[in-house]
CSV table of C-alpha atoms and ligand atoms in Angstrom, one decimal:
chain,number,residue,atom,x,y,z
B,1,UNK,CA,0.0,0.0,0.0
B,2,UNK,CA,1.4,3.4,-1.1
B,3,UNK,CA,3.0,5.8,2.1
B,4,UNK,CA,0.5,8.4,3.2
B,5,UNK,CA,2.9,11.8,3.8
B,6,UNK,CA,3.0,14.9,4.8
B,7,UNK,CA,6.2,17.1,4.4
B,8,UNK,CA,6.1,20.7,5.6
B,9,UNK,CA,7.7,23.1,3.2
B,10,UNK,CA,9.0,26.0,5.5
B,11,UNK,CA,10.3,27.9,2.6
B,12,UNK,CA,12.3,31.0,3.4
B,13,UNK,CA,11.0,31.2,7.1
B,14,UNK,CA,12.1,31.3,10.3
B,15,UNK,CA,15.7,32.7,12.1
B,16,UNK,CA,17.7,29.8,13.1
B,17,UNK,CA,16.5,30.1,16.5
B,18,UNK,CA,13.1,30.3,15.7
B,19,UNK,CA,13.0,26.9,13.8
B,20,UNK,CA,15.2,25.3,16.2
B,21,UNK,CA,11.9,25.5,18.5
B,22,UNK,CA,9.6,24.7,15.8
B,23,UNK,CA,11.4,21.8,15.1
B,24,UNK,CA,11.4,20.8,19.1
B,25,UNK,CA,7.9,21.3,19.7
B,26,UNK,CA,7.1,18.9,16.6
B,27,UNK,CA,9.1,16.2,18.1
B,28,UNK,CA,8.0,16.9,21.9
B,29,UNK,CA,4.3,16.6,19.9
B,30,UNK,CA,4.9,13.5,17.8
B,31,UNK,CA,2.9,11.0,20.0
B,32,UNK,CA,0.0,12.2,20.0
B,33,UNK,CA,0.2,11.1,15.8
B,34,UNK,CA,-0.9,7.7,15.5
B,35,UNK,CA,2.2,6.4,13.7
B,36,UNK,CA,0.7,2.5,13.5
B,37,UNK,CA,-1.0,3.8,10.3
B,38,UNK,CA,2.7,3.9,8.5
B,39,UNK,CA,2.2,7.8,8.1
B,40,UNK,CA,5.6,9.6,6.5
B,41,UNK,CA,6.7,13.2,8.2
B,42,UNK,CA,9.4,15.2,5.9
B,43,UNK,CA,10.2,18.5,7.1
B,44,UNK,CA,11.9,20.4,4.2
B,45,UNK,CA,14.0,23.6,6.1
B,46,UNK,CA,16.2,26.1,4.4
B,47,UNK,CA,19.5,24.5,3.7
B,48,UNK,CA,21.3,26.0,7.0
B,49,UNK,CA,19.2,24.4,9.4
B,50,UNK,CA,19.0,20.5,7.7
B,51,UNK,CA,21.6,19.5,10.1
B,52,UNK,CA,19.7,21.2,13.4
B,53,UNK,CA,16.1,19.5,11.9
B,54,UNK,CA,18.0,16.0,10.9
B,55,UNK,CA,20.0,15.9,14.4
B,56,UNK,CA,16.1,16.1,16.0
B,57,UNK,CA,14.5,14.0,13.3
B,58,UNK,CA,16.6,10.3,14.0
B,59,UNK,CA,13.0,8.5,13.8
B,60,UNK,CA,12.2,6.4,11.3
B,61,UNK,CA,8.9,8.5,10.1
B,62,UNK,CA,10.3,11.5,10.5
B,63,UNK,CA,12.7,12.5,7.7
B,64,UNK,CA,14.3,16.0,6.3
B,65,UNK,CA,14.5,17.2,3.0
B,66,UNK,CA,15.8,20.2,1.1
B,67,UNK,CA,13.7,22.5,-0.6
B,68,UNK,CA,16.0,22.9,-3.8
B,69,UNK,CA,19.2,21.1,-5.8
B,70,UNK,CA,21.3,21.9,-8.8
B,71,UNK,CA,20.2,20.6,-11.9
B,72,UNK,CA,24.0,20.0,-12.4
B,73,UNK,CA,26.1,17.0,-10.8
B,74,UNK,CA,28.8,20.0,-10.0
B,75,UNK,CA,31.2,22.4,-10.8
B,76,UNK,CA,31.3,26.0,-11.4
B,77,UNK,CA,27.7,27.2,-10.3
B,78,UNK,CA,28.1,29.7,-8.2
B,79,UNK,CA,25.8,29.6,-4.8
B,80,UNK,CA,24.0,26.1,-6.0
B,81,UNK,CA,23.6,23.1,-3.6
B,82,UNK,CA,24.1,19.2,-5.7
B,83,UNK,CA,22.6,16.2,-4.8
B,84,UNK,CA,26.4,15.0,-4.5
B,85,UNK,CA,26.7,17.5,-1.7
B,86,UNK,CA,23.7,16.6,-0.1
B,87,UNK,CA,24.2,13.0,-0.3
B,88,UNK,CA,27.6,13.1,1.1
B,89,UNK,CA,26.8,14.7,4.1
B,90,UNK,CA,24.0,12.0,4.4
B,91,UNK,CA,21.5,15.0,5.6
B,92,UNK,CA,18.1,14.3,3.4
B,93,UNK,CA,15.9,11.6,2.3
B,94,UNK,CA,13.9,13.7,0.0
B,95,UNK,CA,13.7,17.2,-1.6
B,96,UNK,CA,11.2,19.2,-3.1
B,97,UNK,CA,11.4,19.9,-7.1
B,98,UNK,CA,9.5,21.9,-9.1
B,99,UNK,CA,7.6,24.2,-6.5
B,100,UNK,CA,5.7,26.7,-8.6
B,101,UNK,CA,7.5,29.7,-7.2
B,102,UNK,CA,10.7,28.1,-8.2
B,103,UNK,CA,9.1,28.2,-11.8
B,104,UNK,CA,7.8,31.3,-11.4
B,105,UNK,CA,10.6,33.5,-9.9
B,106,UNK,CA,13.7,31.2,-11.1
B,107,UNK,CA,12.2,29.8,-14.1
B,108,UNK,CA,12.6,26.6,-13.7
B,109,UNK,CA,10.7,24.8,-16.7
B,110,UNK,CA,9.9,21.1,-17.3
B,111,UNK,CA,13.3,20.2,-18.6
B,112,UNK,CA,15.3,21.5,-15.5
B,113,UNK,CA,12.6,19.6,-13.4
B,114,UNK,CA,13.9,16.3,-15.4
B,115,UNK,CA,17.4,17.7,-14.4
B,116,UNK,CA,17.0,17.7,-11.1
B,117,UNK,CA,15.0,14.5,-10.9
B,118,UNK,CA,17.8,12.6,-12.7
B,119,UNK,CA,20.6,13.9,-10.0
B,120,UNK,CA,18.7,13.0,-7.0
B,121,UNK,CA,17.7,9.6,-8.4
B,122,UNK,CA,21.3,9.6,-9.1
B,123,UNK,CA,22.1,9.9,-5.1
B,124,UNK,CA,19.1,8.0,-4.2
B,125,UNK,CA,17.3,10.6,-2.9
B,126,UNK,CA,13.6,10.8,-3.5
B,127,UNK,CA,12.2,14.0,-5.4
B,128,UNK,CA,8.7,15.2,-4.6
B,129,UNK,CA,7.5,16.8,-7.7
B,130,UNK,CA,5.5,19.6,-7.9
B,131,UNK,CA,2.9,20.4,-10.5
B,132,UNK,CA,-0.4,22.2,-10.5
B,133,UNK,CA,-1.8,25.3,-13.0
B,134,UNK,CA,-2.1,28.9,-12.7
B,135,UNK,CA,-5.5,30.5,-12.2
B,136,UNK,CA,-6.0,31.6,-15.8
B,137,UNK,CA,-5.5,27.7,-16.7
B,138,UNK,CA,-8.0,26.8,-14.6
B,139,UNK,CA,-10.6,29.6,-15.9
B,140,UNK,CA,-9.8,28.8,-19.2
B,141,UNK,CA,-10.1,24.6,-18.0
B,142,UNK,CA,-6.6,24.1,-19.4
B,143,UNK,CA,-5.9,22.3,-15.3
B,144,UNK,CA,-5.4,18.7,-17.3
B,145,UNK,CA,-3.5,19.7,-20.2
B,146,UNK,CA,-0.8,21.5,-17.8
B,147,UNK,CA,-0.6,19.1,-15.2
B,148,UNK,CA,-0.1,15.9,-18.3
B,149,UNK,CA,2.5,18.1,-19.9
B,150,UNK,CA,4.2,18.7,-16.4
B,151,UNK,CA,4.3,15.3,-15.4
B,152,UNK,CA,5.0,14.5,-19.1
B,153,UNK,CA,7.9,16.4,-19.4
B,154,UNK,CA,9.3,16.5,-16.0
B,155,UNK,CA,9.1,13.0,-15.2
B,156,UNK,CA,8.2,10.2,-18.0
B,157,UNK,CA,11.8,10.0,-18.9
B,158,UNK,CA,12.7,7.9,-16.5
B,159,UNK,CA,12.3,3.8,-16.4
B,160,UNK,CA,9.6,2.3,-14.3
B,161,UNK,CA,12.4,1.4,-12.0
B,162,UNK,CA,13.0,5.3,-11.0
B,163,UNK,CA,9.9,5.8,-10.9
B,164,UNK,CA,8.9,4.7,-7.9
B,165,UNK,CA,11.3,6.7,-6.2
B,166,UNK,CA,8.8,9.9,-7.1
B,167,UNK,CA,6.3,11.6,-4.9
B,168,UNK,CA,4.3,13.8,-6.5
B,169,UNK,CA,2.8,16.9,-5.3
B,170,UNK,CA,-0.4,18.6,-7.0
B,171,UNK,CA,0.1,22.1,-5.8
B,172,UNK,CA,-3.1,24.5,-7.6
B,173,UNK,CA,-1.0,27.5,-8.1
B,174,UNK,CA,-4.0,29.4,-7.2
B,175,UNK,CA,-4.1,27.7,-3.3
B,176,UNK,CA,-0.5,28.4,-2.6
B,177,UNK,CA,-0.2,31.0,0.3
B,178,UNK,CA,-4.1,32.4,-0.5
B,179,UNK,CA,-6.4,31.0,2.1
B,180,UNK,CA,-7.7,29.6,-0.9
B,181,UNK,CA,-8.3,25.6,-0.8
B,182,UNK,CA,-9.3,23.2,-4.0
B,183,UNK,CA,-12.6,21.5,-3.0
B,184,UNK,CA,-11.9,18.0,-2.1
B,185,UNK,CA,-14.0,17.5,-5.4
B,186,UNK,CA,-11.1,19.3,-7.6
B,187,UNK,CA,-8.3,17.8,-5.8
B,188,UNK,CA,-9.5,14.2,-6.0
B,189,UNK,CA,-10.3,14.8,-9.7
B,190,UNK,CA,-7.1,16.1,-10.5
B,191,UNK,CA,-5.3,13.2,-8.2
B,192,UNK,CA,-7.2,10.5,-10.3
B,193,UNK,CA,-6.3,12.5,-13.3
B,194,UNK,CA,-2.4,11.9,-12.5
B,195,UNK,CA,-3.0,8.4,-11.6
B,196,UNK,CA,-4.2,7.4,-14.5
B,197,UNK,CA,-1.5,9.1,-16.8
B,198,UNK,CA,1.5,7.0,-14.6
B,199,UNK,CA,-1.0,3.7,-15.0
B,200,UNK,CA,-1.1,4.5,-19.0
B,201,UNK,CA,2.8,5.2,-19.1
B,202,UNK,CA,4.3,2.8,-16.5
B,203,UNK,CA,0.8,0.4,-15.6
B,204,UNK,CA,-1.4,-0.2,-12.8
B,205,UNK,CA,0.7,-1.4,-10.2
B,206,UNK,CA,3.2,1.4,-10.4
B,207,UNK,CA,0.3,4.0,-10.3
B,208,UNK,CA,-1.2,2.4,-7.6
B,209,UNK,CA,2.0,2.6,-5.3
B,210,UNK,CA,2.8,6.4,-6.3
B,211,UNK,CA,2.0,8.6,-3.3
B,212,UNK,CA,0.4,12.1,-4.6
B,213,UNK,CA,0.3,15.0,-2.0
B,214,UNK,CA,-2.4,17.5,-2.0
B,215,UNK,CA,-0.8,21.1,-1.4
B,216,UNK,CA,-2.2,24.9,-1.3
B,217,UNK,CA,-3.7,26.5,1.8
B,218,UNK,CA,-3.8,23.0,3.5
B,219,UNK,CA,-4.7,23.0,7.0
B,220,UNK,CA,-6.2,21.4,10.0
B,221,UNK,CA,-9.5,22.2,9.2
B,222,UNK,CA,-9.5,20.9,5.7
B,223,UNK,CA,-6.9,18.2,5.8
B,224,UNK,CA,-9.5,15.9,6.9
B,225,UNK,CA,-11.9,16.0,3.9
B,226,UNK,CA,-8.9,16.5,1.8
B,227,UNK,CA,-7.1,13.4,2.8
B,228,UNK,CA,-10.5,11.6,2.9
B,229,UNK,CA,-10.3,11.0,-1.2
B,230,UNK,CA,-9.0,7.9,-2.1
B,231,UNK,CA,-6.6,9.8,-4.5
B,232,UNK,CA,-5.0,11.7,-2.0
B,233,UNK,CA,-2.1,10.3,0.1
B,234,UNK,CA,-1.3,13.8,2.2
B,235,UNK,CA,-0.2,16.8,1.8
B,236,UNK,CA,2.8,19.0,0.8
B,237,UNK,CA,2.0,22.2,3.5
B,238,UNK,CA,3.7,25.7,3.5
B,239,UNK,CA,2.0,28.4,5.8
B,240,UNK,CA,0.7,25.4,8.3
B,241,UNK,CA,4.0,23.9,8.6
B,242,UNK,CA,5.8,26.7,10.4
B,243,UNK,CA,3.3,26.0,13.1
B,244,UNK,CA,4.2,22.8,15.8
B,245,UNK,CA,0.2,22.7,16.6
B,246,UNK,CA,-1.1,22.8,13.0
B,247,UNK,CA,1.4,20.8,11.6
B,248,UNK,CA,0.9,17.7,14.3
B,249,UNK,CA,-2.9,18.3,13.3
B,250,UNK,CA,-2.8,17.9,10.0
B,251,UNK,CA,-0.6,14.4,10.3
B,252,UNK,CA,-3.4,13.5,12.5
B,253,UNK,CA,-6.3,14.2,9.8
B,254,UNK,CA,-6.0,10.7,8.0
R,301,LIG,P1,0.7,26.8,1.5
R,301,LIG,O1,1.9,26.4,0.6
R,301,LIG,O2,0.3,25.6,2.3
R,301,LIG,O3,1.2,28.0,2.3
R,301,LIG,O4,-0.4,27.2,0.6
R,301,LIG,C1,2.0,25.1,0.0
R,301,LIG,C2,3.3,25.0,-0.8
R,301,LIG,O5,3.7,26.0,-1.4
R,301,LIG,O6,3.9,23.9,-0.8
């Protein structure tokens, strides 16, 4: 049965003091999650503090991830991070790809998200891919035919094999940081929707065992009838995360 998870994407938040409490009120909180239902938590801090939240995080279910990596394996790029680098100092598990600010304000298209995927499959660590369409797409009902070419582009490269190393993350870009939820309706449509594409490309089985996230304006009073769909395996959380309470609640709503 496919891992439901929820990773908390703290994005450019918090000083290091600040998430060095965050990060101890989660763990002081943890028990009150009922872990017997195999539930995944991924906390995904700014690069400076993965060693303070992986140092706290020495749990099985609880695992870090970065935020970002290089689309190169490395050399001379100036201020990037590679999945060599993480790797090597044995810090994450996971890491975010695709996020729709990182296409938005670094312009990261399809082809750099196949970049990246292909250097963290290349350090085994597992990329949660983020796909989802702007609010004019959805007014215009062009949601499918960006999400397919996403997933498409970003990710059908890769052999069945590598595959199941993805999570992905449907992120509306119109929920992000607006208070602005998709119904459970349109996130379980959309879900299916990306199920069946991996079934088509890489069959049944394979589909079956992807985990996809739910993310934009998640939180703990709609993580329960979000999670609820059968196409939804958790949740991919930014403004919730950076709070111990709301967080823990949310990995409760299952
Ligand atoms: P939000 O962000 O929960 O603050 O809407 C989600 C995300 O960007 O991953």
């Amino acid at each position: 049965m496919r891992k439901k998870i929820v990773a908390g994407n703290w994005k450019m938040n918090k000083t290091f003091e600040d998430a060095d409490e965050l990060m101890s009120e989660i763990m002081d909180n943890l028990e009150q999650i009922d872990l017997s239902r195999d539930i995944q938590l991924i906390i995904c801090p700014p690069f400076p503090y993965l060693e303070m939240c992986t140092d706290y995080a020495n749990d099985s279910y609880f695992a870090v991830g970065a935020q970002n990596v290089c689309d190169q394996a490395r050399g001379a790029f100036t201020g990037e991070v590679s999945a060599e680098i993480l790797r090597s100092l044995e810090l994450v598990d996971y890491c975010i790809v695709g996020h729709s600010e990182r296409r938005t304000y670094y312009n990261e298209t399809d082809a750099i998200v196949a970049a990246k995927v292909n250097q963290l499959l290349a350090q085994d660590i597992r990329p949660i891919v983020c796909c989802g369409e702007v609010l004019e797409e959805r007014e215009a009902n062009k949601q499918f035919e960006v999400v397919e070419r996403q997933i498409t582009d970003g990710l059908f490269h890769l052999s069945a094999i590598d595959f199941a190393d993805i999570i992905i993350a449907y992120e509306p870009v119109w929920a992000i940081g607006t208070g602005r939820t998709a119904t459970p309706d349109q996130a379980q449509e959309m879900h299916a929707f990306i199920r069946s594409l991996i079934a088509k490309k890489y069959g049944d089985e394979v589909a079956q065992e992807t985990s996809i996230l739910y993310g934009g304006s998640c939180k703990p009073s709609n993580a329960k009838e979000l999670f609820a769909n059968p196409d939804v395996d958790g949740g991919l959380i930014g403004g919730a995360s950076l709070n111990a309470n709301d967080f823990i609640a949310i990995a409760q709503s299952f």
